[in-house]
Short mmCIF file of C-alpha atoms and ligand atoms in Angstrom, two decimals:
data_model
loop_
_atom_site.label_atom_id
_atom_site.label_comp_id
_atom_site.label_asym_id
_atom_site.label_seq_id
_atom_site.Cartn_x
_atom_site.Cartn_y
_atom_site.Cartn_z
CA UNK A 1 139.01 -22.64 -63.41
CA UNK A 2 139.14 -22.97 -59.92
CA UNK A 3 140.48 -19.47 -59.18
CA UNK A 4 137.10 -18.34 -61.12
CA UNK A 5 135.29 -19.98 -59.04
CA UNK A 6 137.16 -18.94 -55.81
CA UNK A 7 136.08 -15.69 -57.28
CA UNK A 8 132.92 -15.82 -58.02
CA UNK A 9 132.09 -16.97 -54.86
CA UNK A 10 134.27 -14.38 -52.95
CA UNK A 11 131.88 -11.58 -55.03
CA UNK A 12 128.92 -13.28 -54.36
CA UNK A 13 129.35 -13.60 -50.52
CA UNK A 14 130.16 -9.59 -50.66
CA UNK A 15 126.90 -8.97 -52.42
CA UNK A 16 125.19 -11.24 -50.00
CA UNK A 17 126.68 -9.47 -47.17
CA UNK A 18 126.05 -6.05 -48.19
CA UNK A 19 122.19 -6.52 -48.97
CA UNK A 20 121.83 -7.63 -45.69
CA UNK A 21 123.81 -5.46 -43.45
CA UNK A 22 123.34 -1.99 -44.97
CA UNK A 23 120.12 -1.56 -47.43
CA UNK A 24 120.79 1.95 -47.19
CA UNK A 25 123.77 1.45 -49.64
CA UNK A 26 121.13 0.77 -52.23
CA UNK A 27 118.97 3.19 -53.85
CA UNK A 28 115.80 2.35 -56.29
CA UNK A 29 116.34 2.34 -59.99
CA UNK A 30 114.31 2.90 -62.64
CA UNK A 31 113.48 -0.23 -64.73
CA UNK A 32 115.14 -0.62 -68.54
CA UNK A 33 112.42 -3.25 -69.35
CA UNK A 34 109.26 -1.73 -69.93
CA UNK A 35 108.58 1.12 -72.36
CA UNK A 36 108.04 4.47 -71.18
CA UNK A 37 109.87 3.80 -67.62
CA UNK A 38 109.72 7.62 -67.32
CA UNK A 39 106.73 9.59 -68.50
CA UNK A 40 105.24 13.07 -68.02
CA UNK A 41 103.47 12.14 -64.45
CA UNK A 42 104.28 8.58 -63.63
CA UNK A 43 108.09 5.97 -63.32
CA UNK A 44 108.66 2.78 -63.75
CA UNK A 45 111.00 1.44 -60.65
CA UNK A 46 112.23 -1.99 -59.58
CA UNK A 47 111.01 -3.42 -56.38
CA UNK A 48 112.97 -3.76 -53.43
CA UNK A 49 113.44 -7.49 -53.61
CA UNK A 50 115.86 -9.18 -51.09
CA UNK A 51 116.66 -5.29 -50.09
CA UNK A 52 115.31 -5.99 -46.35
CA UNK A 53 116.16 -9.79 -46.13
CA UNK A 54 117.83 -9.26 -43.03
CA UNK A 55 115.93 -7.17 -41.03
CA UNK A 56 114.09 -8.69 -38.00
CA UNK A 57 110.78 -7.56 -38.51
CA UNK A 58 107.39 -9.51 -38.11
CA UNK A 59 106.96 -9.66 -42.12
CA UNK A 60 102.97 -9.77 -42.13
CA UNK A 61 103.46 -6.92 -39.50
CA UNK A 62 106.16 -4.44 -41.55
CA UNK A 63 105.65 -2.59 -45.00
CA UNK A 64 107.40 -1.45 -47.53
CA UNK A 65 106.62 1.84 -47.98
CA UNK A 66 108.06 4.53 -51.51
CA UNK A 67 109.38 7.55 -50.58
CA UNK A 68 109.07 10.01 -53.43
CA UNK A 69 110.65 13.40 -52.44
CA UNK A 70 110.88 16.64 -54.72
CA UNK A 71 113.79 18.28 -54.06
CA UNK A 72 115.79 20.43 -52.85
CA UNK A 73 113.42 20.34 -49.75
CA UNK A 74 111.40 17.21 -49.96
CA UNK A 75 114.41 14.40 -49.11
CA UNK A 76 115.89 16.56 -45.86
CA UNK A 77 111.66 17.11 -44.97
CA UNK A 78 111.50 13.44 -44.58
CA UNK A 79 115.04 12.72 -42.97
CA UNK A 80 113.83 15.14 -40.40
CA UNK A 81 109.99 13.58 -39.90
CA UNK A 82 110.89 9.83 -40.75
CA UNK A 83 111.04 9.23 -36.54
CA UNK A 84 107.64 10.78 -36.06
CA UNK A 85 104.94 8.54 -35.08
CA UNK A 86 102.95 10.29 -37.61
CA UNK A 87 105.21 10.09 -40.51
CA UNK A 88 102.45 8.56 -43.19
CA UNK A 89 99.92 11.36 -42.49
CA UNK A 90 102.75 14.26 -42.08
CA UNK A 91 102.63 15.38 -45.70
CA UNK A 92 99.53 13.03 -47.62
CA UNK A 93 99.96 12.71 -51.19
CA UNK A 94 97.09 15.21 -52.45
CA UNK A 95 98.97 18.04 -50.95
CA UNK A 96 102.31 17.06 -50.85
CA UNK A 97 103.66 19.53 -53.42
CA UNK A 98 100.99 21.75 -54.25
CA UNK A 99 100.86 24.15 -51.67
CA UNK A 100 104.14 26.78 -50.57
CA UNK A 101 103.68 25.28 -46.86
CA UNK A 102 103.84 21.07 -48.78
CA UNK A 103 106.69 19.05 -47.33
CA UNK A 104 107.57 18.10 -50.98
CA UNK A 105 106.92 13.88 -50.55
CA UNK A 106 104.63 11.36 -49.87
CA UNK A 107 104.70 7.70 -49.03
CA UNK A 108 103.41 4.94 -50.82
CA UNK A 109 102.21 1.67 -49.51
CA UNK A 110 103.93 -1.55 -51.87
CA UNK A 111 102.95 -4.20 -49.84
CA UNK A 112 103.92 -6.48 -46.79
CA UNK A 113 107.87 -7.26 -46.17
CA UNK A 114 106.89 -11.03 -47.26
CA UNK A 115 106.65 -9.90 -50.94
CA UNK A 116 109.71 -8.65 -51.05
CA UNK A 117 111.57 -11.51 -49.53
CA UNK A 118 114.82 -13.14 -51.28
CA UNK A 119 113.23 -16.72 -51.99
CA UNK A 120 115.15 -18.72 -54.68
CA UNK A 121 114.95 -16.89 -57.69
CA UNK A 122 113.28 -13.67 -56.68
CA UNK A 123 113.26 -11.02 -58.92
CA UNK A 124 112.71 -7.59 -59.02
CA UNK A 125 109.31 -6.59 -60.41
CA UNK A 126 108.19 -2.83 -61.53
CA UNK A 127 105.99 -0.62 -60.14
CA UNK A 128 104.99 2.10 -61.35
CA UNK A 129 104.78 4.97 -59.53
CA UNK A 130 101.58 7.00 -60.09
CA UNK A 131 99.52 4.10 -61.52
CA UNK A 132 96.23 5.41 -59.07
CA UNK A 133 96.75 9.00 -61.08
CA UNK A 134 95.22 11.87 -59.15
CA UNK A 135 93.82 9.83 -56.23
CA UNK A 136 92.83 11.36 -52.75
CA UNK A 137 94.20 9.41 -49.65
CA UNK A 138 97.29 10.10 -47.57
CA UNK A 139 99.14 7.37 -49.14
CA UNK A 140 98.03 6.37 -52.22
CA UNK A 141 99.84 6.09 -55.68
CA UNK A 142 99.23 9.36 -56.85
CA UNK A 143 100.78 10.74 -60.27
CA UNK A 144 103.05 13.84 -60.43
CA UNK A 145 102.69 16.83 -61.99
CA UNK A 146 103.60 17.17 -65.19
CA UNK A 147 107.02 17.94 -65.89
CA UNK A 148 108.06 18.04 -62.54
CA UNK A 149 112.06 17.59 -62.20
CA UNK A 150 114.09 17.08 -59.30
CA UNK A 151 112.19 13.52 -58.05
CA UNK A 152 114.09 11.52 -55.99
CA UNK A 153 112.83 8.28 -54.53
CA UNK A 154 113.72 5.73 -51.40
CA UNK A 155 112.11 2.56 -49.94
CA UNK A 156 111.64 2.44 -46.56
CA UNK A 157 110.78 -0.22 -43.84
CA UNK A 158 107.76 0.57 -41.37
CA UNK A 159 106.94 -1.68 -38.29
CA UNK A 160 103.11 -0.85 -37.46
CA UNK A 161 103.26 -2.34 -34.03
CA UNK A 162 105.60 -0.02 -33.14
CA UNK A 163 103.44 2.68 -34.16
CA UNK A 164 104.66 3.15 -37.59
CA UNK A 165 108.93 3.58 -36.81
CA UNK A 166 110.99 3.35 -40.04
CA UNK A 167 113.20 0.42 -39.29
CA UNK A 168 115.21 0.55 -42.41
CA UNK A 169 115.55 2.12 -45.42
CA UNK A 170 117.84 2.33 -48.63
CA UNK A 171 119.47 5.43 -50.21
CA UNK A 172 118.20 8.06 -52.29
CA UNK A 173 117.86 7.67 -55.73
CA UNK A 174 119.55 10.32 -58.16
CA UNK A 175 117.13 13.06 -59.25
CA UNK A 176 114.80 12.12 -62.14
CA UNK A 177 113.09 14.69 -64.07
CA UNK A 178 109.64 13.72 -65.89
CA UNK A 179 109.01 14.53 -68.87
CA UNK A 180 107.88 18.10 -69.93
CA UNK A 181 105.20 18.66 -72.16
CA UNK A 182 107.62 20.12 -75.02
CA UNK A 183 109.63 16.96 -74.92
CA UNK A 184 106.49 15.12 -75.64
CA UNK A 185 105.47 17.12 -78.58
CA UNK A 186 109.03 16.55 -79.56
CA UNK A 187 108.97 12.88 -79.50
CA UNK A 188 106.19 12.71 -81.65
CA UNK A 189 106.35 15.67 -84.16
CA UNK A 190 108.00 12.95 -86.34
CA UNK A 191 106.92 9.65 -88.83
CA UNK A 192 107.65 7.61 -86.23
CA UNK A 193 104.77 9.32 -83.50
CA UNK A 194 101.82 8.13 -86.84
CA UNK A 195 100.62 5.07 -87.35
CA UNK A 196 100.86 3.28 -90.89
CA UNK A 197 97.19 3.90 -91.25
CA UNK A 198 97.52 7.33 -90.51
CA UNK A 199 100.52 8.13 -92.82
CA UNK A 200 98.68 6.24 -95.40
CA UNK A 201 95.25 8.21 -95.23
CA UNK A 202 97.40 11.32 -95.15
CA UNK A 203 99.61 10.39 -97.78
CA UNK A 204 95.99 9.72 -100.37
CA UNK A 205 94.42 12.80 -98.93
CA UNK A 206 97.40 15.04 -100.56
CA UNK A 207 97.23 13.03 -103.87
CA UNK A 208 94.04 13.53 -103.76
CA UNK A 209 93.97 16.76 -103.76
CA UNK A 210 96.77 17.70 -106.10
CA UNK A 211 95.05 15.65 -108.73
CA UNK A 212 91.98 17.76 -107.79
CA UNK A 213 93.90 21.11 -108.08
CA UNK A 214 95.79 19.42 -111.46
CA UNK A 215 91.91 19.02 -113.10
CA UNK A 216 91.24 22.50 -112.06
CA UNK A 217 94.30 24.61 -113.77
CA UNK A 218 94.05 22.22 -116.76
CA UNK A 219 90.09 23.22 -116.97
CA UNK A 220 90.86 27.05 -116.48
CA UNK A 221 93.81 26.72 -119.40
CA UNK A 222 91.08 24.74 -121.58
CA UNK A 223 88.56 27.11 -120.76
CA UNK A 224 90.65 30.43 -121.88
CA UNK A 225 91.66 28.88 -125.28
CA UNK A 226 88.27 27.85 -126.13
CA UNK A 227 85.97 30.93 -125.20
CA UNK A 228 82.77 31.14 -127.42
CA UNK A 229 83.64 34.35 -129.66
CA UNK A 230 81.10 37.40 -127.81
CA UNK A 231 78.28 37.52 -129.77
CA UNK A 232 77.82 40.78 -131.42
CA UNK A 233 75.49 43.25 -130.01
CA UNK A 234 72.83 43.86 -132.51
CA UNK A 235 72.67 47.90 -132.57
CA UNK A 236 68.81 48.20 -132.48
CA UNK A 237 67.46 49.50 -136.13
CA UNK A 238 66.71 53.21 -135.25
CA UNK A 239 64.25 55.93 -137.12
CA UNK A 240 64.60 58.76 -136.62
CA UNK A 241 61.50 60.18 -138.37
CA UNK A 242 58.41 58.15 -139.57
CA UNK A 243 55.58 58.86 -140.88
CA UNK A 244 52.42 56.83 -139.22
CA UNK A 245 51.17 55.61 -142.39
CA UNK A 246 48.35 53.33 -140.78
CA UNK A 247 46.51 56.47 -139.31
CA UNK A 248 44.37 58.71 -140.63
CA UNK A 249 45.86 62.32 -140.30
CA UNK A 250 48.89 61.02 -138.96
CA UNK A 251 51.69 63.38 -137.82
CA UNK A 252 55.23 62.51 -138.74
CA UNK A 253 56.56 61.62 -135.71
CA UNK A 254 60.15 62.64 -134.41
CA UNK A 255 62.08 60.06 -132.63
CA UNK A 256 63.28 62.14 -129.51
CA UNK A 257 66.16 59.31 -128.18
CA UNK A 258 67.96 60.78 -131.71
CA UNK A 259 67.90 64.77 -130.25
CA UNK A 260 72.09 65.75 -130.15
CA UNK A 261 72.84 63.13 -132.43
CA UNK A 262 72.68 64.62 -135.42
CA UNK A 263 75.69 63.90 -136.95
CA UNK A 264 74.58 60.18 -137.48
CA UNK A 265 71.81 61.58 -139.73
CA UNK A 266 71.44 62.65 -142.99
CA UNK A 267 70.59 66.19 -142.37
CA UNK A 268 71.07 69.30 -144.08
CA UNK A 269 72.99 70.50 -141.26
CA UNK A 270 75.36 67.37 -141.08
CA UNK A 271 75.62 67.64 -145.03
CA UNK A 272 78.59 69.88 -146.28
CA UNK A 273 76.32 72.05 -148.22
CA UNK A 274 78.14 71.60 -151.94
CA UNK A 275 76.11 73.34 -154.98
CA UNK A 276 74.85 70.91 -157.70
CA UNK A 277 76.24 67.56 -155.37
CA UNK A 278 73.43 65.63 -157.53
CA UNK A 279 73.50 67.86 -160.91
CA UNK A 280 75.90 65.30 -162.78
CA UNK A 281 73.63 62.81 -161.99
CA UNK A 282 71.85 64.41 -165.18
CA UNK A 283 67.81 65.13 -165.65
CA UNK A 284 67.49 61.62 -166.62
CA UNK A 285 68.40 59.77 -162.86
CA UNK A 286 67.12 62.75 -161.01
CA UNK A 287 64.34 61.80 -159.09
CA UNK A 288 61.50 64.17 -157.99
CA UNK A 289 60.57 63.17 -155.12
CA UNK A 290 57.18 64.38 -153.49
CA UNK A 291 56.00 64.14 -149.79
CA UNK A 292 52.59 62.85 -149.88
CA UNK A 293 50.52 61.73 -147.13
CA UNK A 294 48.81 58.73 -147.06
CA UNK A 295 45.73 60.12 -147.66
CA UNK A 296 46.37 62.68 -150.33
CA UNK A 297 47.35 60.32 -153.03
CA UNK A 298 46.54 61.66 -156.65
CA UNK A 299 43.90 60.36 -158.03
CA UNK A 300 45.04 58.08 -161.15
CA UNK A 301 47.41 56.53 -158.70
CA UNK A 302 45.09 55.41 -156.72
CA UNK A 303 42.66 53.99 -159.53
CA UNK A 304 45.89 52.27 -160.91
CA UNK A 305 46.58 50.25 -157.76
C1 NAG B 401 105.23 14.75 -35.14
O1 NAG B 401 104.66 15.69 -36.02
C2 NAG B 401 103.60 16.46 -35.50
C3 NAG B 401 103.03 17.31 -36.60
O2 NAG B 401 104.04 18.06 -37.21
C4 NAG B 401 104.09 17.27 -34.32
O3 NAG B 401 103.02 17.98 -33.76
C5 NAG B 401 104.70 16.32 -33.28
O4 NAG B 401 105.25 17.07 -32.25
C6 NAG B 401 105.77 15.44 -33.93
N1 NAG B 401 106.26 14.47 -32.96
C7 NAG B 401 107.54 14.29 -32.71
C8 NAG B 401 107.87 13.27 -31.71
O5 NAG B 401 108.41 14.95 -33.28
C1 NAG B 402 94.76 16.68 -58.87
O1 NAG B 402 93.49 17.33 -58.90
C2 NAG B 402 93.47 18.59 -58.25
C3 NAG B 402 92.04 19.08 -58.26
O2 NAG B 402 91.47 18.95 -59.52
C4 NAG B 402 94.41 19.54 -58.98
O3 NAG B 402 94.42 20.79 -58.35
C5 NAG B 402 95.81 18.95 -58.98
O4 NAG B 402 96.66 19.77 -59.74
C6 NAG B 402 95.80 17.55 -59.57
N1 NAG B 402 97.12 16.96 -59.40
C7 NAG B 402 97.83 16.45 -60.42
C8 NAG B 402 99.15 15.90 -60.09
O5 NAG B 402 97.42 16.42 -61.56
#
């Protein structure tokens, strides 16, 4: 038990002394505790705490600063400008990676070196990098582009009384590539990208509809068996030859919609001309027929009726 303890402390005291005499041992990592610690434009890192506990510097007059880089250029850009007077206005956020002349990083302002202090029981916080989104000053907390890979970040220590020197600073961070736009789609294409409500609604909708398309076949089926029979087209009753019995001197009239359709008709030409067709009818069924016109009736028949 004592051995542990002998330990323990001998591990601790090497922690202790490494945070103090070489933050640059130390790089920022992203945080595991919040949800989407790296999205398409923005990451989720912890804060430097107890990283600069040892560096004498006036704490409400030094800042932590984040250096995000793009690489391969942007981390050796700011190695080479970080002793430059100017170094927070040498490559401003807005065009820090857009244009073919952009030193590929910008600094971020986190706060004074007394909010990162190691009091009892200090504990890194996240911040998320990108939380201003597309915002305009030299060092605000501007988003990435989408997608972009190759990010790399650093913290660094700025004294502004001695106009703006980098005092300290911790490691790089390993690259970290954001997310690309495909691997979004590809996180939700499934299930588990829909809401219960929305799986739900979708899941009716379809039943919906395949009752809908059910009631329609079974109609069509019921329909085919059960067709009215076609009614029959009447053939219009047709004369072809009348006499106009209500007029005076009428003239038998010839129905001209019957000319070339002869063979329909009655007529001695459609007849097979057979001798003595009607003779074995005998005298007595013979009947003599007589054309009369309406007017010419014989005389007795007309007193008779
Ligand atoms: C700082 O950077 C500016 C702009 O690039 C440059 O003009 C100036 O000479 C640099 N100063 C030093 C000391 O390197
Ligand atoms: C910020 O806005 C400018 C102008 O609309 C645009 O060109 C640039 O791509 C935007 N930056 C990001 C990271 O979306």
């Amino acid at each position: 038990m004592a051995f542990l303890t002998v330990v323990f402390a001998v591990l601790c005291l090497s922690i202790r002394s490494v945070l103090g005499k070489a933050p640059e041992s130390f790089t920022p990592l992203i945080s595991s505790n919040v949800f989407g610690n790296v999205t398409g434009n923005t990451v989720v890192l912890l804060t430097p705490v107890c990283y600069f506990n040892d560096v004498t510097c006036p704490p409400e007059k030094c800042f932590v600063y984040l250096v995000a880089a793009r690489d391969p250029a942007g981390s050796s850009n700011f190695d080479k400008d970080k002793s430059n007077s100017s170094i927070l206005t040498l490559s401003p956020y807005p065009t820090a990676f857009s244009k073919p002349t952009s030193k590929n990083y910008f600094l971020t302002k986190m706060g004074p070196l007394e909010n990162f202090m190691c009091i009892n029981g200090s504990k890194p916080k996240n911040f998320r990098v990108g939380s201003d989104g597309n915002c305009s000053t030299p060092n605000c907390n501007g988003i990435f582009s989408t997608g972009l890979t190759g990010v790399r970040f650093k913290y660094v220590l700025i004294n502004s009384t001695l106009t703006n020197k980098v005092i300290s600073e911790t490691g790089w961070s390993s690259p970290i590539n954001l997310l690309s736009p495909k691997s979004f789609t590809s996180l939700n294409d499934g299930l588990g990208g829909r809401s219960p409500s929305m799986i739900a609604i979708t899941v009716i909708l379809s039943v919906l509809l395949f009752l809908l398309l059910l009631l329609l076949i079974v109609a069509l089926v019921y329909g085919a068996r059960h067709a009215p029979e076609p009614m029959p087209i009447l053939g219009s009753l047709r004369i072809r030859r009348y006499n106009p019995h209500h007029m005076k001197d009428g003239v038998p009239q010839e129905n001209s919609a019957f000319d070339g359709n002869m063979k329909n008709y009655t007529t001695a030409e459609v007849l097979p001309n057979v001798p003595g067709a009607i003779d074995h009818l005998g005298p007595q069924n013979a009947v003599t027929l007589k054309h009369y016109n309406n007017h010419e009736f014989p005389e007795d028949i007309s007193q008779t009726t």
